[in-house]
Structures are given as C-alpha cells and as structure tokens.
Coordinates of C-alpha atoms in Angstrom, one line a residue:
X1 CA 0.0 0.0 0.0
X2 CA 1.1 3.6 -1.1
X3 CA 1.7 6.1 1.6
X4 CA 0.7 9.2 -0.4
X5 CA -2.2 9.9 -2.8
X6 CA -0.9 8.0 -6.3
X7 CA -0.9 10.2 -8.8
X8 CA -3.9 8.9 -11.0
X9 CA -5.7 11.9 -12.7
X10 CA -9.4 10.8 -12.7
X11 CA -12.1 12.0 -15.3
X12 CA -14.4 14.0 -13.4
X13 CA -18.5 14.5 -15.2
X14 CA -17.0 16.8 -18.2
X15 CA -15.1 14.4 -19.5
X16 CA -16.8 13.2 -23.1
X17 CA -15.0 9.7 -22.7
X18 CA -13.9 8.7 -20.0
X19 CA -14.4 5.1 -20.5
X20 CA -10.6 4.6 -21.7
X21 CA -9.0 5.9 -18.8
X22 CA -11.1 3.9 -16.5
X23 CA -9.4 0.5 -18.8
X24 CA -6.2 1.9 -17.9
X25 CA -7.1 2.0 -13.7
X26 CA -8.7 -1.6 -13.9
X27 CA -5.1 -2.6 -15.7
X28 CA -3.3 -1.3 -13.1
X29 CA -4.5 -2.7 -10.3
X30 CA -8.2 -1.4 -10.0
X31 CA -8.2 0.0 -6.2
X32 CA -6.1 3.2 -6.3
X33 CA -5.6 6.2 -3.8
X34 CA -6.1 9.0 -5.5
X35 CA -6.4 12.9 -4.3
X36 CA -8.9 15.1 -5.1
X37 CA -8.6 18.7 -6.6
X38 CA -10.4 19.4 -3.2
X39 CA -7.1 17.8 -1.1
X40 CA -9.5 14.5 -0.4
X41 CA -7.7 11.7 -0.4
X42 CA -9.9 8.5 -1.3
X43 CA -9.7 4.9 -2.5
X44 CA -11.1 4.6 -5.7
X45 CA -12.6 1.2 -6.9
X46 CA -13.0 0.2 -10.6
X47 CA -13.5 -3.3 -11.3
X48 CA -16.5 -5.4 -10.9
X49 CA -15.8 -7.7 -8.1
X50 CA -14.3 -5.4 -5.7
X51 CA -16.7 -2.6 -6.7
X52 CA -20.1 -5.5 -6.0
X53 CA -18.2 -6.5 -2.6
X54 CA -17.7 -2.4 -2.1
X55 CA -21.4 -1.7 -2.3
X56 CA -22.5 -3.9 0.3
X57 CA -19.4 -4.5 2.7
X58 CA -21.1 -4.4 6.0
X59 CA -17.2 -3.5 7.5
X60 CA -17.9 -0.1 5.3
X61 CA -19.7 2.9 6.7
X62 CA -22.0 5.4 5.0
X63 CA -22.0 7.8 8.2
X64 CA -20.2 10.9 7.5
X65 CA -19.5 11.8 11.1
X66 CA -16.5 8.8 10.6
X67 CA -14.6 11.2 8.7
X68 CA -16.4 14.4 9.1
X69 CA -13.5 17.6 9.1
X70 CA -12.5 15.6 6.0
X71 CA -15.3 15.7 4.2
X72 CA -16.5 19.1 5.2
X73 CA -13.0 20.6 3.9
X74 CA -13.5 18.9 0.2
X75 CA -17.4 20.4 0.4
X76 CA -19.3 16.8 0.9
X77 CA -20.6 17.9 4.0
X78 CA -22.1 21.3 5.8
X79 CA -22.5 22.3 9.4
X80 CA -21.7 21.0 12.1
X81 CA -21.7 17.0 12.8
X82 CA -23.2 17.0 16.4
X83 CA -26.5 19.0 15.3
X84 CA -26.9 19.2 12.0
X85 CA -29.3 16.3 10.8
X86 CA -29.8 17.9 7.2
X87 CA -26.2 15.5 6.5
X88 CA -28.3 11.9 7.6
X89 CA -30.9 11.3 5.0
X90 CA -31.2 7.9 3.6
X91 CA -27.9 7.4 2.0
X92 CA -25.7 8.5 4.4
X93 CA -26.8 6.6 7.0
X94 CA -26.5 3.0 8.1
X95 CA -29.3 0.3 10.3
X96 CA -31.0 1.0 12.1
X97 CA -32.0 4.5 11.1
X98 CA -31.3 3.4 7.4
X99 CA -34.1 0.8 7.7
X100 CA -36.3 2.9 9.5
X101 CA -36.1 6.0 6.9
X102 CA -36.0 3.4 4.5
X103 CA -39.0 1.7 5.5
X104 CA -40.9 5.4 5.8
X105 CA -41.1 5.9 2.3
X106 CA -40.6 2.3 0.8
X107 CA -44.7 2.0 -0.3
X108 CA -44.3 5.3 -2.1
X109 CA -42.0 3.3 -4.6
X110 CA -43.3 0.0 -4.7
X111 CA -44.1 -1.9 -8.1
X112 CA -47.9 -1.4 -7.7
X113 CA -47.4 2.0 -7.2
X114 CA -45.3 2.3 -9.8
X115 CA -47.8 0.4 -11.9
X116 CA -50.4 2.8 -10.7
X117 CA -48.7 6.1 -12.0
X118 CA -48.3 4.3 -16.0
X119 CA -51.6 6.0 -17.3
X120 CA -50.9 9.3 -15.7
X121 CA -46.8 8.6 -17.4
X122 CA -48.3 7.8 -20.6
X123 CA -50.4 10.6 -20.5
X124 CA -47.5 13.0 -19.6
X125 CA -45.2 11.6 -22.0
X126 CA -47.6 11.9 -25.2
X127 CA -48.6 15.8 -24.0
X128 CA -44.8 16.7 -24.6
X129 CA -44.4 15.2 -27.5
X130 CA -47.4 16.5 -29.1
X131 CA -45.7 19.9 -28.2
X132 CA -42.6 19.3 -30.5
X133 CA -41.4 20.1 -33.4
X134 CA -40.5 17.6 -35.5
X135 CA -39.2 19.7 -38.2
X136 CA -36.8 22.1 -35.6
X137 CA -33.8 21.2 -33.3
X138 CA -35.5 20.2 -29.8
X139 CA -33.4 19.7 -26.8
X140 CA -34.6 16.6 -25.7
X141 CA -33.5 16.8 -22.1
X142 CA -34.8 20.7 -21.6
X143 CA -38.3 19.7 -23.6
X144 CA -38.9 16.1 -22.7
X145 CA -36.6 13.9 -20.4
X146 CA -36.5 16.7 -17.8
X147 CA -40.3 17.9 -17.6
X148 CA -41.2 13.4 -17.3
X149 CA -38.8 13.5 -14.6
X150 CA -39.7 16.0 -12.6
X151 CA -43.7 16.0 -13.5
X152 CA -43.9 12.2 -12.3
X153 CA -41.5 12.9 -8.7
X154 CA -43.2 16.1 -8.1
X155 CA -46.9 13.9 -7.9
X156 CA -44.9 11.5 -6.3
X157 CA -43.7 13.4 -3.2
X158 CA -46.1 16.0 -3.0
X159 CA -43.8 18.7 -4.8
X160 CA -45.5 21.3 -7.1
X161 CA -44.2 21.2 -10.4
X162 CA -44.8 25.3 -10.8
X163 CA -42.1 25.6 -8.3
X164 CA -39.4 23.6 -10.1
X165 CA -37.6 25.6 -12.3
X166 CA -35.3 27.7 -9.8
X167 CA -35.0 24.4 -7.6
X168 CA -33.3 22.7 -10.5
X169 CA -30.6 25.5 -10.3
X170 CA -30.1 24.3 -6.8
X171 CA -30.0 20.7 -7.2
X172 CA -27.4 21.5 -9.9
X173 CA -25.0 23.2 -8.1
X174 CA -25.6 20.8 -5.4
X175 CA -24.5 18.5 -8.0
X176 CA -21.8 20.3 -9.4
X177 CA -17.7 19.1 -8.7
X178 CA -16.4 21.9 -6.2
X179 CA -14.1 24.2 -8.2
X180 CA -15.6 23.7 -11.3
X181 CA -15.9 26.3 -13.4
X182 CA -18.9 28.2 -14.1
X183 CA -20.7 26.5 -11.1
X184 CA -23.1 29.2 -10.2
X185 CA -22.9 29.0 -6.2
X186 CA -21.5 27.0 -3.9
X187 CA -22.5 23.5 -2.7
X188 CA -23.4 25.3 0.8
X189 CA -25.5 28.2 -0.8
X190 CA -27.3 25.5 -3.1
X191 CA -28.7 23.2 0.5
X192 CA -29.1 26.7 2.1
X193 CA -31.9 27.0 -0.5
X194 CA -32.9 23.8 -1.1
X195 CA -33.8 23.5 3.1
X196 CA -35.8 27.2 2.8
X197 CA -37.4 25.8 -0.4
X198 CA -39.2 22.7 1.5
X199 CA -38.9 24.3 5.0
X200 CA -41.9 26.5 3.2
X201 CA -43.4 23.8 1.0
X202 CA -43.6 21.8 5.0
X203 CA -45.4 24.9 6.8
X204 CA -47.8 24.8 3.8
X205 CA -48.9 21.5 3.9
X206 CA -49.3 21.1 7.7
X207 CA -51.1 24.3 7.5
X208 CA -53.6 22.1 4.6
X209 CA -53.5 18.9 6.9
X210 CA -54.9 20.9 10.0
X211 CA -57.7 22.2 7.9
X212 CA -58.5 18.8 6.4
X213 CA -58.7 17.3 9.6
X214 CA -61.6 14.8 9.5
X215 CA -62.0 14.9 5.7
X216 CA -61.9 11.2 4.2
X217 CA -58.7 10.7 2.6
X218 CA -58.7 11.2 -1.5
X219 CA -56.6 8.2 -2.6
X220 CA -52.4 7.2 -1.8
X221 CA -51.1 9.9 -0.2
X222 CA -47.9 11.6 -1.4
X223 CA -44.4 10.8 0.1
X224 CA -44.7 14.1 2.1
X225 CA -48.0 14.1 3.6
X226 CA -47.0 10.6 4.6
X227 CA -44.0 11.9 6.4
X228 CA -45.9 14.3 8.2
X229 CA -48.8 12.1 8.9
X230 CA -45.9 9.6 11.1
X231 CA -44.7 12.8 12.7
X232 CA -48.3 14.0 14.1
X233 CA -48.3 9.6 15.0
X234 CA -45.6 10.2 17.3
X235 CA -43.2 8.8 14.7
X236 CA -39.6 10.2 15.4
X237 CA -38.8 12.2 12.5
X238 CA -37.3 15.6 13.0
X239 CA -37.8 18.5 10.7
X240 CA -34.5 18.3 9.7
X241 CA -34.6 14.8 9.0
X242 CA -37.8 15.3 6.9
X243 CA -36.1 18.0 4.7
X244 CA -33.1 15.6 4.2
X245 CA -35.0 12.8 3.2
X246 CA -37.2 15.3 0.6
X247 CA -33.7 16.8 -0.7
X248 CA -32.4 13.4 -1.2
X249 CA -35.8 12.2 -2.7
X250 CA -36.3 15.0 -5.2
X251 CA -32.5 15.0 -6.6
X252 CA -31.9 11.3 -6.8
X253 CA -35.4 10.8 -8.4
X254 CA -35.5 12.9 -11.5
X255 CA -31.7 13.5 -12.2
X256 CA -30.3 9.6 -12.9
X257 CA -33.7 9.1 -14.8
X258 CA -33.3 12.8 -17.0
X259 CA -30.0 11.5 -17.7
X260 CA -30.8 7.5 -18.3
X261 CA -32.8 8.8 -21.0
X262 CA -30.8 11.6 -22.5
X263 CA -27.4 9.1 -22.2
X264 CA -29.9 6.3 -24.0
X265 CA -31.0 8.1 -26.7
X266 CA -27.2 9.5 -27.5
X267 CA -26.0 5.8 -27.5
X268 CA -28.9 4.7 -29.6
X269 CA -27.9 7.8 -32.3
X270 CA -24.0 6.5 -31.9
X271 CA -24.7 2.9 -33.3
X272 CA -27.6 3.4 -35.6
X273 CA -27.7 -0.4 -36.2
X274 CA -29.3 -0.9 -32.4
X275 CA -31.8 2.4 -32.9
X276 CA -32.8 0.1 -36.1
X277 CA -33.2 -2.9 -33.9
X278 CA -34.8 -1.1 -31.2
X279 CA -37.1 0.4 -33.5
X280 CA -38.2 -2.7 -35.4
X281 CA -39.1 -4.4 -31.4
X282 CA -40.1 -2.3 -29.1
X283 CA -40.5 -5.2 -27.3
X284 CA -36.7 -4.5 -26.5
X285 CA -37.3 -2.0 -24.4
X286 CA -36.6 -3.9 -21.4
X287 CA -33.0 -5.7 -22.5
X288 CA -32.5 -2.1 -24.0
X289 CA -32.9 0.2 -20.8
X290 CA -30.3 -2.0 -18.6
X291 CA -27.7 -1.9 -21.7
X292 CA -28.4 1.7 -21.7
X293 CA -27.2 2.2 -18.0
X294 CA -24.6 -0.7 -18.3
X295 CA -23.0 1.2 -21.2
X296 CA -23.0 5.1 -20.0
X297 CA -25.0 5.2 -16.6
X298 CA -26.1 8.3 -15.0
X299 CA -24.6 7.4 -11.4
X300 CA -21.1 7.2 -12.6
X301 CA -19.9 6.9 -9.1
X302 CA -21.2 5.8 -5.9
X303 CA -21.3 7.9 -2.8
X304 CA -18.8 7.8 -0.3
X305 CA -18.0 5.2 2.4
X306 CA -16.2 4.9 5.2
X307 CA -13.9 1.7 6.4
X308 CA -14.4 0.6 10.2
X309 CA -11.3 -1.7 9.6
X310 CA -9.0 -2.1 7.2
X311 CA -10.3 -3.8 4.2
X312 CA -8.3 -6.3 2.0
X313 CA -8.8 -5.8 -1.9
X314 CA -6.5 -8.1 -4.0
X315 CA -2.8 -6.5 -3.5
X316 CA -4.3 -3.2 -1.6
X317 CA -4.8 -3.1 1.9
X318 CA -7.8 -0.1 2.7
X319 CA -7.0 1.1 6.3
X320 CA -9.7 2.2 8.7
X321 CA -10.8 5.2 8.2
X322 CA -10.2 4.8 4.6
X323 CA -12.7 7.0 2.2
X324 CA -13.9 4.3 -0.2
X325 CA -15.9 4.9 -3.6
X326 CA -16.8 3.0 -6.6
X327 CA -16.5 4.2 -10.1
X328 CA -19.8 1.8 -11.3
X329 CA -19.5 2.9 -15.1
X330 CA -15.8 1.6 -14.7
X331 CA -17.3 -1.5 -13.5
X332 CA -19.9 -2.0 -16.0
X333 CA -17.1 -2.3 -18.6
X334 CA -14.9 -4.4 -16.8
X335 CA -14.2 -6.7 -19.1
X336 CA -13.4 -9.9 -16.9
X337 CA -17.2 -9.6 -16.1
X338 CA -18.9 -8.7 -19.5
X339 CA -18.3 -10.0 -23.1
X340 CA -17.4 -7.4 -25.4
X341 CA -17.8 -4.7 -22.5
X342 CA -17.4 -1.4 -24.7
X343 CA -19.9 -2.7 -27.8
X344 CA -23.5 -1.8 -27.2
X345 CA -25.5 -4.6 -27.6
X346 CA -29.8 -3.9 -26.5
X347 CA -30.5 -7.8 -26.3
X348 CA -27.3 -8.2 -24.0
X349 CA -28.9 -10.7 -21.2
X350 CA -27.8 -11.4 -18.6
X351 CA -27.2 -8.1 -17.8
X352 CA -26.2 -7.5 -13.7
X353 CA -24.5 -4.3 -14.1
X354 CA -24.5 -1.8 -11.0
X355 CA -26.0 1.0 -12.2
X356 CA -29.1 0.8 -9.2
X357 CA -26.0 0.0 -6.9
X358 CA -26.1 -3.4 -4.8
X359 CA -27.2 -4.1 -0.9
X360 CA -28.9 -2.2 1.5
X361 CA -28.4 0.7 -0.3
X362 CA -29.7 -0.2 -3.8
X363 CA -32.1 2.5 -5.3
X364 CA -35.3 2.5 -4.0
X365 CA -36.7 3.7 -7.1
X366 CA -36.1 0.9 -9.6
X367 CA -40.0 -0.4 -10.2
X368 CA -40.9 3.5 -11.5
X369 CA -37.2 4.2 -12.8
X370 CA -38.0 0.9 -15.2
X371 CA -41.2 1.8 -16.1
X372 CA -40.5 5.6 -16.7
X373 CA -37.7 4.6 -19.2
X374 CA -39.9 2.1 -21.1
X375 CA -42.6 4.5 -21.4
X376 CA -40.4 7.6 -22.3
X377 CA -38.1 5.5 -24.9
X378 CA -41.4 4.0 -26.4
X379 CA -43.4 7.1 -27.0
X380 CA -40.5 8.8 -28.8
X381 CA -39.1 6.1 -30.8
X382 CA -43.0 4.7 -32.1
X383 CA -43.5 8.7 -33.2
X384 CA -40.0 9.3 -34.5
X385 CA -38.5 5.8 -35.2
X386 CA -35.3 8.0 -36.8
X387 CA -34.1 11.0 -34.6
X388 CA -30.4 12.7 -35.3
X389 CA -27.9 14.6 -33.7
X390 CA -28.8 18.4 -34.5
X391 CA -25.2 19.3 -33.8
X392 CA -22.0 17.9 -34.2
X393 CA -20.4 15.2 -31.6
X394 CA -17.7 17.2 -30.2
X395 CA -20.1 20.6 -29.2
X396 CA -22.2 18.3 -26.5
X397 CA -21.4 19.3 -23.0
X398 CA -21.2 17.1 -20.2
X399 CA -22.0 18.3 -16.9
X400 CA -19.3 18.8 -14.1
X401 CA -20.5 16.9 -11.5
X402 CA -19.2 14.5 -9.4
X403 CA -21.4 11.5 -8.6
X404 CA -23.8 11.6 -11.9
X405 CA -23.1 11.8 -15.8
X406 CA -25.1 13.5 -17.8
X407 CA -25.3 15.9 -20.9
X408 CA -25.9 19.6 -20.2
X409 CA -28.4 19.9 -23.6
X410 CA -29.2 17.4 -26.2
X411 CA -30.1 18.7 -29.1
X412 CA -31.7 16.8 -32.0
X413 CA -34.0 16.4 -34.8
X414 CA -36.7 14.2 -35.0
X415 CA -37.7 13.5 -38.4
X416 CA -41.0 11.9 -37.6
X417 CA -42.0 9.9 -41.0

C-alpha cells in the first residue's frame, strides 16, 4: 500500500470519454488512492468484483461523522456534525435508522405503485411530445426527459411542479464538482436553499393537513403528507430529517432518470444499427434500458463510504478510516465480467450491471425508474423511429459533477416519417 495519494488523474463529469482511462485504472490494479482537486484523499474502486463486494461490505460505513473535518474541507458535507441532521438522509446513514427512513417511504415506490402512475406517465409523455417540433432542433433533455422527470417525482412526493424551475438550479449546483468552473454558487449556498425551499413547501402543507382534519382521505397519499402524517403519529422524525430525506428524494429521483434517458438516446444515435433494432421491437425496451445504463450510466460513481477496519482488496490493503468509492461505469465495462464490454448490444442478457448500486443501499426507485424509461423511450421512438444529432459530436457538453453523468443539452431532430 502507497503512503501518499498516487498520482492517477481521474475523469471527473465533463469528460466526453472517459471510459478509456477507466481501462487503464482496472489494468493497473483497479483499487487506487487517489487525491482530489479538493485535497481528499480517497480509494477509488474500478473493477466489478471489488466494486459488487464495495457496495455492500457491511465492515464499510455510510455515516459521514467517521470522517467528518475531511469531508467538510472537500465540500461533501455542511455544518456542524453533532446537530446538523440535514447530513443523515437515507444514503448516508446505516441500520437502524437506514431501515427505519427506509422503511418510511418504501410504499411510495413500490411496483404497484409504480404500476399505478403508468396511465398518468403515458399521458404525460404523449402531451410533450405532441408539443414538439418535428421539423426544428429540440433539446430533448430541456423539452422532454427533464419535464417526465420532474412531473412524475413532483406527484410522487407531493412537490408542485410550478415551483421547479429555480429548484433545478439548486440541485445543480448541489451537483456540481467543487471548483468547477462556471458553477453558479457554492454547494453550501445551493442546500441553504434547497432547506428554505421545503422548509416552506412543509409549513404549507401542515397548515392544509390541520384544515383537512376529519375529511376522508382522496386516494395514496404523497411521500410528504405521509411523512408528516408519522410525525403528528408520534413517529420520530425531525424536521430536519424530513427535509433531508425530501432533498435526497427530489435530486436522486428525476436527475439519474433525465439522464438515463438523454445518455440512451445518445447511444442509440452512436450505433444506428441498435436504434434500427430497437425500432423494429419495441419489445426490447426492457433488455435495452439496462444496456443503456450498463454502457454510460447516469450514477457514474457511488457515494462515499467509510472503512471501520482495514479492508483487504487483492494487493491493496484499505485502512480504517479509509474513504472508499466506486466508479460503477468503470465496472460496467470491466471486461473480466462482460463480453465485449465497450460494444453496445440492446438484447445483452444477462445483464447484472451496478447501475441501481447493490445491498442495502440499492435504489429505492427501480420499479418506477424501469417503467418511466420504457414508457419515455417508447413514446418517442414509435412517433420518431429516426431521430439525429442536430449538432456535431464534439459541441455536446457534459455536466461537471461528481457523482452523476449526464449531458448539459441534447439537441436533435426528430424526423418523424
């Protein structure tokens, strides 16, 4: 084991490709220490096995207060560890408050739930579309991806939609790598206004709930009127906790997906032979939507982890108190796990990439994530079975950020026929 931060340069969100530089960290040696712009020094996974084992090592914590003043110097943290809960939501926590947050909200996302929100999907998906113009560049993140997403996790948790477009600026910079350029406030300011934005949207709908009292319920309730429901139940849920929870809720619900789709269809328009077998079988869509996030997922990298003791991976030797993270899209091409790892191949099955992470902590979301993509890539591709690029390859834009990978815009044309 190294005793100073290897010098391994690592693609952050911007980068167009980084798939070849992640070939060259699984070649040598796949677990490397590697240091930050910010100064933080963390162990970087990149192969499959380690990266599975990684995700659900029970010897691994996801509490931050294990290596707090280093985390709040790179920016992954704010306040104060002692008493500020905003830090604790779902995944940065481990059982028993994991399961019992977890547990809070896990009906909200179940398949028949899921199932229940298709029509309402459908419906949403078809209105956008009916609002495009074939015949002009669209930006099919900006004017379809992004309005699914955030229309079908606003009903969701309770959120209003109207309210939306300046909270997107937050969860972006929230988002963002810190130091990047451009970023248009800090990761601090962005929670600042994230918290006032729901601290608000809370006092609102207690404020409804106390008038309502005694009215016969009108059908599931959203993920926020449940929360506040188990509070008035004697349920121990703190304000700040609540907040956390929405915050994590809101960003991890509509960005992956916005990007899963955006990332898809840019794949699909880079090997025009699977857009043609896609489009002749919709039936595909299933096969399709895990190659899609196999080949360029939208959680590039997981969040961070803690060791409790030191950890032995291969030759490497992670010591406690080791940060530990796992580059998944490195992962999902390691080629000791999958044939042909960098060839996109829709009917590829079996198909167990990480892209929804693995153990405790895999994405609560995956029923309506699923179902979303089927219904978004199916409604475009039966109305416009041959969509292009509407600018060249190299002027896309890929976002900064650390954790996700996704384009800034994607503009195309549509050609319906």
């Amino acid at each position: 084991m190294t005793e100073r931060p290897a010098p391994v340069p690592l693609p952050d969100g911007s980068d167009p490709d980084p798939y070849p530089r992640y070939a060259a960290l699984r070649a040598a040696g796949g677990v490397h220490l590697v240091q930050e712009p910010t100064g933080l020094c963390r162990w970087t996974v990149t192969g499959y096995e380690h990266g599975r084992q990684m995700l659900a090592d029970p010897r691994l914590t996801k509490d931050p207060r294990a290596a707090w003043d280093e985390l709040l110097a790179a920016g992954y943290v704010t306040g104060d560890a002692e008493t500020d809960q905003y830090m604790f939501h779902l995944l940065n926590s481990d059982p028993p408050d994991h399961t019992r947050l977890r547990g809070m909200i896990q009906r909200s996302f179940s398949p028949g739930r899921a199932a229940a929100l298709r029509p309402r999907i459908e419906r949403t998906a078809a209105a956008l579309l009916d609002g495009l113009d074939p015949g002009e560049p669209v930006d099919l993140i900006a004017d379809y991806a992004l309005p699914l997403a955030v229309r079908t996790m606003g009903e969701i948790l309770g959120v209003p939609v109207d309210d939306f477009d300046e909270y997107r600026v937050w969860a972006s910079a929230g988002l963002t790598r810190p130091g990047a350029a451009g970023a248009v406030m800090s990761r601090a300011e962005a929670y600042t206004h994230m918290r006032r934005f729901f601290a608000e949207l809370i006092g609102r709908r207690v404020a409804e709930l106390r008038d309502a009292v005694g009215a016969a319920p009108a059908g599931e309730p959203d993920v926020l009127t449940s929360l506040l429901l188990a509070r008035e139940a004697g349920d121990p849920l703190t304000e700040q906790e609540t907040i956390a929870l929405l915050i994590f809720l809101l960003n991890t619900g509509q960005e992956p997906t916005v990007s899963m789709l955006a990332n898809g269809v840019l794949a699909l328009l880079n090997h025009p032979d699977q857009l043609e077998l896609l489009t002749a079988d919709l039936g595909l869509l299933p096969t399709a939507i895990d190659e899609f996030l196999r080949y360029d997922g939208s959680v590039a990298l997981s969040t961070l982890r803690i060791a409790r003791e030191p950890i032995e991976l291969g030759d490497t030797v992670i010591p406690q108190g080791g940060i530990v993270s796992v580059i998944m899209n490195s992962a999902d091409r390691d080629e000791r796990r999958f044939t042909d790892p960098d060839r996109l191949d829709i009917t590829r099955h079996p198909n167990p990439h990480l892209a929804y992470g693995h153990g405790i902590h895999r994405c609560l979301g995956v029923p309506l994530a699923r179902m979303t993509g089927e219904i978004a890539f199916g409604e475009l591709l039966r109305r416009f079975p041959r969509p292009r690029l509407a600018c060249a390859p190299e002027e896309l834009q890929w976002r900064p950020t650390r954790v996700m990978r996704g384009l800034a815009a994607l503009p195309v044309l549509l050609r319906a026929d």
